[in-house]
């Protein structure tokens, strides 16, 4: 009998497994139905020896020093600032929309100051910003909204931006300067030897047993552990009692091109043309030196693995019904993007897992009777 069963070996499951095994000295079984650890951040060498991300590009960025410091125990980093171009009206221009985007697209010579006035003249007043359409039209106006956001969002989500919560397109800001980085976070880095190597280091502890290609459902009724941490889809845990929670899926087409470089930046977005949303060229992200290059094309799909919770009021209301069920589950913690139905980045999930660990420490007596305070004191004494 294990002390803990952790379902899912992604960020949520792996961060918690390490904390519990090391800090509480308790035995943990981590299972994942996929045949590898790392969840959606899994990376692997393809048949040509190029490092790719099997579930689409994962770029690490955070403002949380605590999250960066925690992961730094398990990996070295390489600096990487992500840049994205959007193919609009036959040109490749920076996205997020910035000064150069507008000047290039409209053959203008605006400055930061005149760009503000130019956008204000086009922005549509919106009394209360609720939807993903509201966010963009109230900032840059309808024409730029249609060029950059409407088509991409319809393709990505199968919904019009007016049917999605404002938080979705609010992820992509508007810039008045020439900063063409996709993110402005303090820490923008990639794990030097890849995500999978970082996960393997995290899970490498004598108290942790990892069993991949193992589905929670297949464990049956026999109890394997005192307590459970579940990081899979919350609706699946409850056998879809209230009906399925909507998720958006993707199909990834991974290819190798027989050229050294395919595109100028890590990702090119296609808001107006093509069936795919974006093309990633990994060597920009990983820094790998190789005579060929690996790309991923992302095709959004309605059916398939659940990749994105779909943020809108109706789905949130359904999630709340499942969340109420979680409160009655004794000795089970629900953590992660699928279990909390949240469109969270990796760093937010690490933060959520570390916060869950603190709650466990406050509420679950350790097996050996020590409290977290005494073990901290012992660690300090030993240092
Ligand atoms: P997951 O990584 O999904 O892990 C959950 C695991 O649980 C999975 O491995 C699954 O197989 C397993 N599981 C589920 N059900 C069961 C079951 N019944 N039995 C056994 N195992 C089960 N974030 C960023 O910060 N930067 C990015 O650039 C970025 N890009 C992204 C691109 C794409 C295409 C996607 C889909 C996401 C991206 N993210 C990015 C988000 C990132 O993937 C998530 O924040 C993070 O992986 C969530 O970790 P998690 O542990 O909650 O979930
Ligand atoms: N988006 C868009 N056009 C773009 C980039 C983003 O319409 O060129 C919208 C789209 O709805 C997308 C959302 O903004 O889903 C968030 O973009 P982000 O790049 O953060 O998506 P992710 O990397 O999570 O897929």
Short mmCIF file of C-alpha atoms and ligand atoms in Angstrom, two decimals:
data_model
loop_
_atom_site.label_atom_id
_atom_site.label_comp_id
_atom_site.label_asym_id
_atom_site.label_seq_id
_atom_site.Cartn_x
_atom_site.Cartn_y
_atom_site.Cartn_z
CA UNK A 1 0.00 0.00 0.00
CA UNK A 2 1.36 3.41 -1.03
CA UNK A 3 0.78 6.55 1.00
CA UNK A 4 -0.21 8.49 -2.13
CA UNK A 5 -1.52 7.65 -5.60
CA UNK A 6 -0.90 10.44 -8.10
CA UNK A 7 -2.86 10.21 -11.34
CA UNK A 8 -1.00 12.05 -14.12
CA UNK A 9 2.74 12.63 -14.52
CA UNK A 10 2.55 16.18 -15.91
CA UNK A 11 3.61 19.30 -14.02
CA UNK A 12 0.84 19.04 -11.41
CA UNK A 13 1.49 15.36 -10.60
CA UNK A 14 5.27 15.41 -10.82
CA UNK A 15 5.79 18.54 -8.71
CA UNK A 16 3.58 17.10 -5.97
CA UNK A 17 5.17 13.63 -6.15
CA UNK A 18 8.62 15.10 -5.55
CA UNK A 19 7.49 17.36 -2.70
CA UNK A 20 5.67 14.56 -0.88
CA UNK A 21 8.42 11.99 -1.39
CA UNK A 22 11.24 14.28 -0.33
CA UNK A 23 9.69 16.52 2.31
CA UNK A 24 7.29 14.08 3.95
CA UNK A 25 9.29 10.91 3.31
CA UNK A 26 6.10 9.15 2.17
CA UNK A 27 5.73 6.56 -0.60
CA UNK A 28 4.16 7.74 -3.85
CA UNK A 29 2.88 5.84 -6.88
CA UNK A 30 2.62 8.05 -9.99
CA UNK A 31 0.62 6.67 -12.89
CA UNK A 32 -0.04 8.06 -16.35
CA UNK A 33 -2.11 6.55 -19.11
CA UNK A 34 0.38 7.78 -21.70
CA UNK A 35 3.61 5.85 -22.17
CA UNK A 36 5.80 8.65 -20.82
CA UNK A 37 6.10 11.27 -18.07
CA UNK A 38 5.88 15.05 -18.58
CA UNK A 39 2.22 15.37 -19.58
CA UNK A 40 1.72 17.84 -22.40
CA UNK A 41 5.21 19.25 -21.92
CA UNK A 42 6.82 15.94 -23.00
CA UNK A 43 9.65 16.33 -25.52
CA UNK A 44 11.51 13.65 -27.43
CA UNK A 45 14.07 13.18 -30.22
CA UNK A 46 12.30 12.41 -33.49
CA UNK A 47 13.54 9.80 -35.95
CA UNK A 48 16.01 12.37 -37.35
CA UNK A 49 17.47 13.19 -33.94
CA UNK A 50 15.68 16.54 -33.67
CA UNK A 51 14.14 17.50 -30.31
CA UNK A 52 10.40 18.09 -30.69
CA UNK A 53 7.46 18.68 -28.35
CA UNK A 54 4.94 15.93 -29.05
CA UNK A 55 1.96 18.00 -27.86
CA UNK A 56 2.85 21.34 -29.42
CA UNK A 57 5.32 24.10 -28.53
CA UNK A 58 5.92 24.67 -24.82
CA UNK A 59 7.69 27.90 -23.99
CA UNK A 60 8.51 28.52 -20.36
CA UNK A 61 7.95 32.01 -19.00
CA UNK A 62 7.08 33.29 -15.53
CA UNK A 63 7.22 36.26 -13.19
CA UNK A 64 7.18 33.97 -10.15
CA UNK A 65 10.67 33.65 -8.71
CA UNK A 66 9.48 30.86 -6.41
CA UNK A 67 8.36 28.77 -9.40
CA UNK A 68 11.57 29.43 -11.33
CA UNK A 69 13.70 28.62 -8.26
CA UNK A 70 11.78 25.42 -7.60
CA UNK A 71 12.20 24.06 -11.14
CA UNK A 72 15.85 25.15 -11.16
CA UNK A 73 16.53 22.28 -8.75
CA UNK A 74 15.88 19.86 -11.58
CA UNK A 75 17.30 21.54 -14.67
CA UNK A 76 19.75 24.04 -16.03
CA UNK A 77 18.27 26.56 -18.44
CA UNK A 78 18.98 28.23 -21.73
CA UNK A 79 17.74 31.78 -22.28
CA UNK A 80 15.02 32.01 -24.93
CA UNK A 81 12.76 34.94 -25.80
CA UNK A 82 9.85 33.79 -27.91
CA UNK A 83 8.90 35.70 -31.06
CA UNK A 84 5.90 35.07 -33.31
CA UNK A 85 5.00 36.36 -36.76
CA UNK A 86 1.47 36.34 -38.16
CA UNK A 87 0.86 35.89 -41.85
CA UNK A 88 -1.63 38.66 -42.65
CA UNK A 89 -2.55 40.02 -46.09
CA UNK A 90 0.40 38.11 -47.57
CA UNK A 91 2.98 39.64 -45.19
CA UNK A 92 4.65 38.27 -42.07
CA UNK A 93 4.29 40.81 -39.29
CA UNK A 94 4.87 40.72 -35.50
CA UNK A 95 2.12 39.52 -33.17
CA UNK A 96 1.32 40.80 -30.47
CA UNK A 97 0.38 43.82 -32.57
CA UNK A 98 3.05 46.50 -32.06
CA UNK A 99 4.31 49.68 -33.73
CA UNK A 100 6.11 47.75 -36.47
CA UNK A 101 3.03 45.61 -37.15
CA UNK A 102 0.90 48.64 -37.99
CA UNK A 103 3.65 50.49 -39.88
CA UNK A 104 4.47 47.44 -41.99
CA UNK A 105 0.89 46.47 -42.71
CA UNK A 106 -0.34 49.96 -43.62
CA UNK A 107 2.98 51.35 -44.97
CA UNK A 108 2.97 54.09 -42.33
CA UNK A 109 5.67 55.80 -40.33
CA UNK A 110 3.92 56.18 -36.99
CA UNK A 111 5.72 56.72 -33.68
CA UNK A 112 4.56 55.27 -30.35
CA UNK A 113 2.64 58.49 -29.66
CA UNK A 114 0.95 58.74 -33.04
CA UNK A 115 0.15 55.01 -32.96
CA UNK A 116 -1.87 55.57 -29.78
CA UNK A 117 -3.94 58.25 -31.52
CA UNK A 118 -4.24 56.08 -34.66
CA UNK A 119 -5.60 53.15 -32.64
CA UNK A 120 -7.87 55.32 -30.49
CA UNK A 121 -9.49 56.63 -33.65
CA UNK A 122 -10.26 53.03 -34.68
CA UNK A 123 -11.07 51.46 -31.31
CA UNK A 124 -14.76 50.74 -30.70
CA UNK A 125 -16.14 51.84 -27.34
CA UNK A 126 -17.45 48.84 -25.37
CA UNK A 127 -19.36 49.62 -22.18
CA UNK A 128 -18.37 46.44 -20.36
CA UNK A 129 -15.73 44.09 -21.60
CA UNK A 130 -16.94 40.51 -21.32
CA UNK A 131 -15.90 38.60 -24.41
CA UNK A 132 -12.77 37.94 -26.42
CA UNK A 133 -14.20 40.13 -29.17
CA UNK A 134 -14.77 43.04 -26.73
CA UNK A 135 -11.13 42.99 -25.57
CA UNK A 136 -9.70 43.38 -29.04
CA UNK A 137 -12.19 45.69 -30.79
CA UNK A 138 -12.06 48.08 -27.83
CA UNK A 139 -8.27 48.32 -28.16
CA UNK A 140 -7.39 48.14 -31.86
CA UNK A 141 -10.71 48.39 -33.68
CA UNK A 142 -12.59 46.00 -35.93
CA UNK A 143 -10.26 45.87 -38.92
CA UNK A 144 -7.20 44.64 -37.02
CA UNK A 145 -9.45 42.39 -34.94
CA UNK A 146 -10.71 40.72 -38.10
CA UNK A 147 -7.23 40.40 -39.61
CA UNK A 148 -5.48 38.94 -36.56
CA UNK A 149 -8.03 37.51 -34.14
CA UNK A 150 -11.39 36.57 -35.59
CA UNK A 151 -10.26 33.88 -38.02
CA UNK A 152 -7.57 32.44 -35.77
CA UNK A 153 -9.94 32.20 -32.82
CA UNK A 154 -12.75 30.62 -34.84
CA UNK A 155 -10.27 28.05 -36.15
CA UNK A 156 -8.64 27.39 -32.77
CA UNK A 157 -11.81 27.14 -30.69
CA UNK A 158 -14.59 26.39 -33.17
CA UNK A 159 -16.34 29.42 -31.65
CA UNK A 160 -16.57 33.10 -32.51
CA UNK A 161 -14.55 35.37 -30.15
CA UNK A 162 -17.90 36.84 -29.01
CA UNK A 163 -18.68 33.40 -27.50
CA UNK A 164 -15.46 33.18 -25.47
CA UNK A 165 -14.48 34.76 -22.20
CA UNK A 166 -12.32 37.89 -22.45
CA UNK A 167 -9.43 36.06 -20.79
CA UNK A 168 -8.68 34.12 -23.99
CA UNK A 169 -7.62 36.92 -26.34
CA UNK A 170 -6.47 39.04 -23.37
CA UNK A 171 -3.48 36.67 -23.28
CA UNK A 172 -2.18 38.56 -26.33
CA UNK A 173 -1.60 42.26 -25.49
CA UNK A 174 -1.25 45.28 -27.79
CA UNK A 175 2.07 47.15 -27.74
CA UNK A 176 2.75 50.75 -28.64
CA UNK A 177 6.50 50.26 -28.85
CA UNK A 178 8.65 47.97 -31.00
CA UNK A 179 8.95 45.14 -28.46
CA UNK A 180 8.28 42.05 -30.56
CA UNK A 181 8.65 39.43 -27.81
CA UNK A 182 5.58 37.25 -27.27
CA UNK A 183 6.06 37.42 -23.50
CA UNK A 184 7.48 40.10 -21.21
CA UNK A 185 7.95 37.93 -18.09
CA UNK A 186 11.05 38.26 -15.90
CA UNK A 187 12.10 34.66 -16.52
CA UNK A 188 12.05 33.43 -20.13
CA UNK A 189 14.01 30.22 -20.40
CA UNK A 190 13.89 26.68 -21.74
CA UNK A 191 15.15 23.59 -19.88
CA UNK A 192 18.68 23.11 -21.24
CA UNK A 193 18.32 19.37 -21.82
CA UNK A 194 14.58 19.42 -22.49
CA UNK A 195 11.41 19.04 -20.43
CA UNK A 196 11.47 15.25 -20.25
CA UNK A 197 14.95 15.26 -18.68
CA UNK A 198 13.69 17.79 -16.12
CA UNK A 199 10.72 15.56 -15.24
CA UNK A 200 12.94 12.50 -14.95
CA UNK A 201 15.18 14.38 -12.48
CA UNK A 202 12.11 15.47 -10.50
CA UNK A 203 10.73 11.95 -10.24
CA UNK A 204 14.08 10.31 -9.45
CA UNK A 205 13.59 9.55 -5.75
CA UNK A 206 13.54 6.24 -3.87
CA UNK A 207 10.07 7.01 -2.48
CA UNK A 208 8.59 7.45 -5.99
CA UNK A 209 7.40 4.62 -8.23
CA UNK A 210 6.35 5.63 -11.75
CA UNK A 211 4.04 3.44 -13.79
CA UNK A 212 3.30 4.74 -17.29
CA UNK A 213 0.76 3.27 -19.72
CA UNK A 214 -1.47 2.82 -16.66
CA UNK A 215 -4.98 4.23 -16.64
CA UNK A 216 -6.62 5.18 -13.37
CA UNK A 217 -9.78 3.38 -14.46
CA UNK A 218 -7.79 0.16 -14.96
CA UNK A 219 -6.67 0.14 -11.32
CA UNK A 220 -10.17 -0.99 -10.39
CA UNK A 221 -11.74 -0.79 -6.97
CA UNK A 222 -8.77 -2.16 -4.99
CA UNK A 223 -7.24 0.66 -2.98
CA UNK A 224 -3.58 1.24 -3.86
CA UNK A 225 -2.95 4.21 -1.58
CA UNK A 226 -4.26 6.08 1.45
CA UNK A 227 -4.72 9.30 -0.50
CA UNK A 228 -5.08 10.36 -4.11
CA UNK A 229 -4.03 13.37 -6.16
CA UNK A 230 -5.97 13.46 -9.41
CA UNK A 231 -4.72 15.61 -12.31
CA UNK A 232 -6.84 14.19 -15.16
CA UNK A 233 -10.15 15.63 -16.44
CA UNK A 234 -12.51 16.22 -13.53
CA UNK A 235 -15.60 15.16 -15.51
CA UNK A 236 -13.99 11.78 -16.30
CA UNK A 237 -13.27 11.22 -12.59
CA UNK A 238 -16.98 11.51 -11.86
CA UNK A 239 -18.01 9.37 -14.86
CA UNK A 240 -19.44 12.44 -16.63
CA UNK A 241 -22.28 12.55 -14.09
CA UNK A 242 -23.31 16.07 -15.12
CA UNK A 243 -22.42 15.56 -18.79
CA UNK A 244 -19.06 16.10 -20.51
CA UNK A 245 -17.11 19.31 -19.94
CA UNK A 246 -16.20 20.83 -23.32
CA UNK A 247 -12.51 20.71 -24.21
CA UNK A 248 -10.84 21.69 -27.47
CA UNK A 249 -8.49 19.18 -29.05
CA UNK A 250 -5.67 19.39 -31.56
CA UNK A 251 -4.05 17.15 -34.14
CA UNK A 252 -0.29 17.62 -34.41
CA UNK A 253 1.48 17.00 -37.69
CA UNK A 254 5.21 16.60 -37.04
CA UNK A 255 7.55 16.81 -40.04
CA UNK A 256 11.26 17.12 -40.77
CA UNK A 257 12.33 19.41 -43.61
CA UNK A 258 15.59 18.80 -45.45
CA UNK A 259 16.74 22.39 -44.97
CA UNK A 260 18.60 24.03 -42.11
CA UNK A 261 15.91 26.65 -41.41
CA UNK A 262 12.26 26.92 -42.46
CA UNK A 263 11.07 30.23 -40.94
CA UNK A 264 12.56 33.31 -39.28
CA UNK A 265 11.10 32.73 -35.81
CA UNK A 266 9.91 29.92 -33.50
CA UNK A 267 6.23 30.21 -34.44
CA UNK A 268 4.29 31.59 -37.41
CA UNK A 269 0.52 32.08 -36.92
CA UNK A 270 -2.02 31.82 -39.75
CA UNK A 271 -5.11 33.88 -38.82
CA UNK A 272 -6.48 34.24 -42.38
CA UNK A 273 -5.41 31.23 -44.40
CA UNK A 274 -4.70 27.49 -43.96
CA UNK A 275 -6.51 24.84 -41.88
CA UNK A 276 -3.76 24.86 -39.27
CA UNK A 277 -3.37 27.67 -36.74
CA UNK A 278 0.39 27.81 -36.39
CA UNK A 279 3.71 26.28 -37.42
CA UNK A 280 6.49 25.77 -34.89
CA UNK A 281 10.16 25.33 -35.77
CA UNK A 282 11.77 23.79 -32.70
CA UNK A 283 15.43 24.66 -33.28
CA UNK A 284 14.62 28.30 -32.45
CA UNK A 285 13.28 27.16 -29.06
CA UNK A 286 15.79 24.45 -28.22
CA UNK A 287 18.99 25.92 -29.67
CA UNK A 288 19.78 22.54 -31.22
CA UNK A 289 22.33 22.61 -34.04
CA UNK A 290 21.33 20.25 -36.86
CA UNK A 291 21.50 20.33 -40.66
CA UNK A 292 17.73 19.59 -40.91
CA UNK A 293 14.78 21.14 -39.11
CA UNK A 294 11.64 19.84 -37.34
CA UNK A 295 8.24 21.53 -37.57
CA UNK A 296 4.81 20.99 -36.04
CA UNK A 297 1.54 22.02 -37.70
CA UNK A 298 -1.43 22.36 -35.30
CA UNK A 299 -4.91 21.44 -36.57
CA UNK A 300 -7.70 22.23 -34.07
CA UNK A 301 -10.31 19.49 -33.64
CA UNK A 302 -13.55 19.00 -31.74
CA UNK A 303 -12.82 15.39 -30.76
CA UNK A 304 -9.68 13.88 -29.29
CA UNK A 305 -7.40 14.34 -26.27
CA UNK A 306 -8.58 17.22 -24.07
CA UNK A 307 -6.01 20.00 -24.51
CA UNK A 308 -7.84 23.24 -23.80
CA UNK A 309 -10.71 23.91 -21.39
CA UNK A 310 -13.04 26.29 -23.25
CA UNK A 311 -13.52 29.42 -21.13
CA UNK A 312 -17.05 30.82 -21.21
CA UNK A 313 -19.76 31.32 -18.58
CA UNK A 314 -21.77 28.22 -19.51
CA UNK A 315 -18.78 25.88 -19.25
CA UNK A 316 -17.65 27.51 -16.02
CA UNK A 317 -21.10 26.90 -14.53
CA UNK A 318 -20.86 23.21 -15.47
CA UNK A 319 -17.36 23.01 -13.99
CA UNK A 320 -18.69 24.52 -10.73
CA UNK A 321 -21.12 21.60 -10.49
CA UNK A 322 -18.20 19.18 -10.75
CA UNK A 323 -16.17 21.27 -8.32
CA UNK A 324 -18.92 20.82 -5.73
CA UNK A 325 -18.56 17.04 -6.11
CA UNK A 326 -14.81 17.29 -5.49
CA UNK A 327 -15.46 18.86 -2.10
CA UNK A 328 -17.14 15.66 -0.93
CA UNK A 329 -14.30 13.38 -2.06
CA UNK A 330 -12.42 12.48 1.08
CA UNK A 331 -8.65 12.16 0.80
CA UNK A 332 -8.61 13.23 -2.85
CA UNK A 333 -6.98 16.43 -4.14
CA UNK A 334 -7.80 17.78 -7.61
CA UNK A 335 -4.93 19.70 -9.18
CA UNK A 336 -3.86 20.83 -12.66
CA UNK A 337 -5.24 22.21 -15.90
CA UNK A 338 -7.72 19.37 -16.52
CA UNK A 339 -8.85 18.76 -12.94
CA UNK A 340 -9.49 22.45 -12.21
CA UNK A 341 -10.70 23.19 -15.76
CA UNK A 342 -8.39 26.18 -16.02
CA UNK A 343 -6.55 27.57 -19.06
CA UNK A 344 -3.29 27.76 -17.10
CA UNK A 345 0.28 27.94 -18.31
CA UNK A 346 2.97 25.64 -16.97
CA UNK A 347 4.22 28.10 -14.36
CA UNK A 348 0.70 28.62 -13.01
CA UNK A 349 0.28 24.87 -12.65
CA UNK A 350 3.60 24.60 -10.78
CA UNK A 351 2.39 27.42 -8.50
CA UNK A 352 -0.93 25.62 -7.99
CA UNK A 353 0.86 22.36 -7.15
CA UNK A 354 3.19 24.07 -4.65
CA UNK A 355 0.18 25.76 -3.02
CA UNK A 356 -1.57 22.37 -2.80
CA UNK A 357 1.50 20.94 -1.12
CA UNK A 358 1.35 23.70 1.50
CA UNK A 359 -2.33 22.89 2.12
CA UNK A 360 -1.50 19.19 2.48
CA UNK A 361 1.22 20.06 4.97
CA UNK A 362 -1.24 22.09 7.01
CA UNK A 363 -4.02 19.52 7.01
CA UNK A 364 -2.57 16.00 6.69
CA UNK A 365 -0.45 14.65 9.53
CA UNK A 366 2.76 13.11 8.27
CA UNK A 367 3.11 9.35 8.47
CA UNK A 368 6.06 9.59 10.85
CA UNK A 369 4.25 12.11 13.06
CA UNK A 370 6.70 14.93 12.34
CA UNK A 371 5.19 18.28 11.47
CA UNK A 372 6.57 20.38 8.66
CA UNK A 373 7.87 22.81 11.29
CA UNK A 374 9.98 20.20 13.07
CA UNK A 375 11.42 18.87 9.84
CA UNK A 376 12.33 22.40 8.76
CA UNK A 377 14.03 22.90 12.11
CA UNK A 378 15.87 19.61 11.69
CA UNK A 379 16.97 20.60 8.19
CA UNK A 380 18.23 23.92 9.52
CA UNK A 381 19.99 22.16 12.38
CA UNK A 382 21.65 19.78 9.97
CA UNK A 383 22.80 22.56 7.67
P1 LIG B 1 -1.08 17.62 -18.20
O1 LIG B 1 0.26 18.01 -18.70
O2 LIG B 1 -2.20 17.49 -19.16
O3 LIG B 1 -0.92 16.25 -17.38
C1 LIG B 1 -2.02 15.46 -16.99
C2 LIG B 1 -1.64 14.01 -17.21
O4 LIG B 1 -2.68 13.19 -16.65
C3 LIG B 1 -1.54 13.64 -18.68
O5 LIG B 1 -0.24 13.16 -18.97
C4 LIG B 1 -2.60 12.53 -18.85
O6 LIG B 1 -2.17 11.49 -19.72
C5 LIG B 1 -2.77 12.04 -17.43
N1 LIG B 1 -4.09 11.42 -17.19
C6 LIG B 1 -5.31 11.97 -17.43
N2 LIG B 1 -6.28 11.11 -17.10
C7 LIG B 1 -5.67 9.98 -16.64
C8 LIG B 1 -6.14 8.72 -16.15
N3 LIG B 1 -7.46 8.44 -16.06
N4 LIG B 1 -5.22 7.79 -15.78
C9 LIG B 1 -3.89 8.05 -15.88
N5 LIG B 1 -3.40 9.22 -16.33
C10 LIG B 1 -4.28 10.17 -16.70
N6 LIG B 1 2.10 26.40 -21.13
C11 LIG B 1 3.13 27.29 -21.06
O7 LIG B 1 3.48 27.73 -19.97
N7 LIG B 1 3.78 27.69 -22.20
C12 LIG B 1 3.46 27.23 -23.43
O8 LIG B 1 4.07 27.60 -24.44
C13 LIG B 1 2.38 26.29 -23.53
N8 LIG B 1 2.02 25.79 -24.73
C14 LIG B 1 1.00 24.89 -24.81
C15 LIG B 1 0.67 24.38 -26.06
C16 LIG B 1 -0.34 23.44 -26.18
C17 LIG B 1 -0.70 22.92 -27.54
C18 LIG B 1 -1.04 23.00 -25.01
C19 LIG B 1 -2.15 22.00 -25.14
C20 LIG B 1 -0.72 23.52 -23.78
C21 LIG B 1 0.31 24.46 -23.64
N9 LIG B 1 0.69 24.97 -22.41
C22 LIG B 1 1.73 25.89 -22.33
C23 LIG B 1 0.00 24.58 -21.17
C24 LIG B 1 0.69 23.40 -20.47
O9 LIG B 1 0.65 22.28 -21.32
C25 LIG B 1 -0.03 23.11 -19.18
O10 LIG B 1 -0.08 24.25 -18.34
C26 LIG B 1 0.60 21.99 -18.34
O11 LIG B 1 1.09 20.95 -19.14
C27 LIG B 1 -0.44 21.46 -17.39
O12 LIG B 1 0.09 20.44 -16.58
P2 LIG B 1 -0.90 19.41 -15.88
O13 LIG B 1 -0.04 18.50 -15.06
O14 LIG B 1 -2.00 20.13 -15.22
O15 LIG B 1 -1.61 18.63 -17.07
N1 LIG B 2 -5.04 34.63 -30.90
C1 LIG B 2 -5.45 35.06 -32.13
N2 LIG B 2 -4.51 35.31 -33.09
C2 LIG B 2 -3.18 35.12 -32.86
C3 LIG B 2 -2.77 34.70 -31.60
C4 LIG B 2 -3.73 34.43 -30.63
O1 LIG B 2 -6.65 35.20 -32.38
O2 LIG B 2 -2.38 35.36 -33.78
C5 LIG B 2 -6.08 34.37 -29.86
C6 LIG B 2 -6.66 32.96 -30.01
O3 LIG B 2 -7.99 32.98 -29.57
C7 LIG B 2 -5.78 32.18 -29.06
C8 LIG B 2 -5.65 33.17 -27.91
O4 LIG B 2 -5.53 34.45 -28.57
O5 LIG B 2 -6.38 30.98 -28.67
C9 LIG B 2 -4.48 32.95 -26.98
O6 LIG B 2 -3.28 32.87 -27.73
P1 LIG B 2 -2.02 32.06 -27.20
O7 LIG B 2 -0.92 32.23 -28.18
O8 LIG B 2 -1.75 32.43 -25.79
O9 LIG B 2 -2.58 30.55 -27.25
P2 LIG B 2 -1.94 29.14 -26.79
O10 LIG B 2 -0.45 29.26 -26.93
O11 LIG B 2 -2.40 28.90 -25.39
O12 LIG B 2 -2.53 28.18 -27.76
#
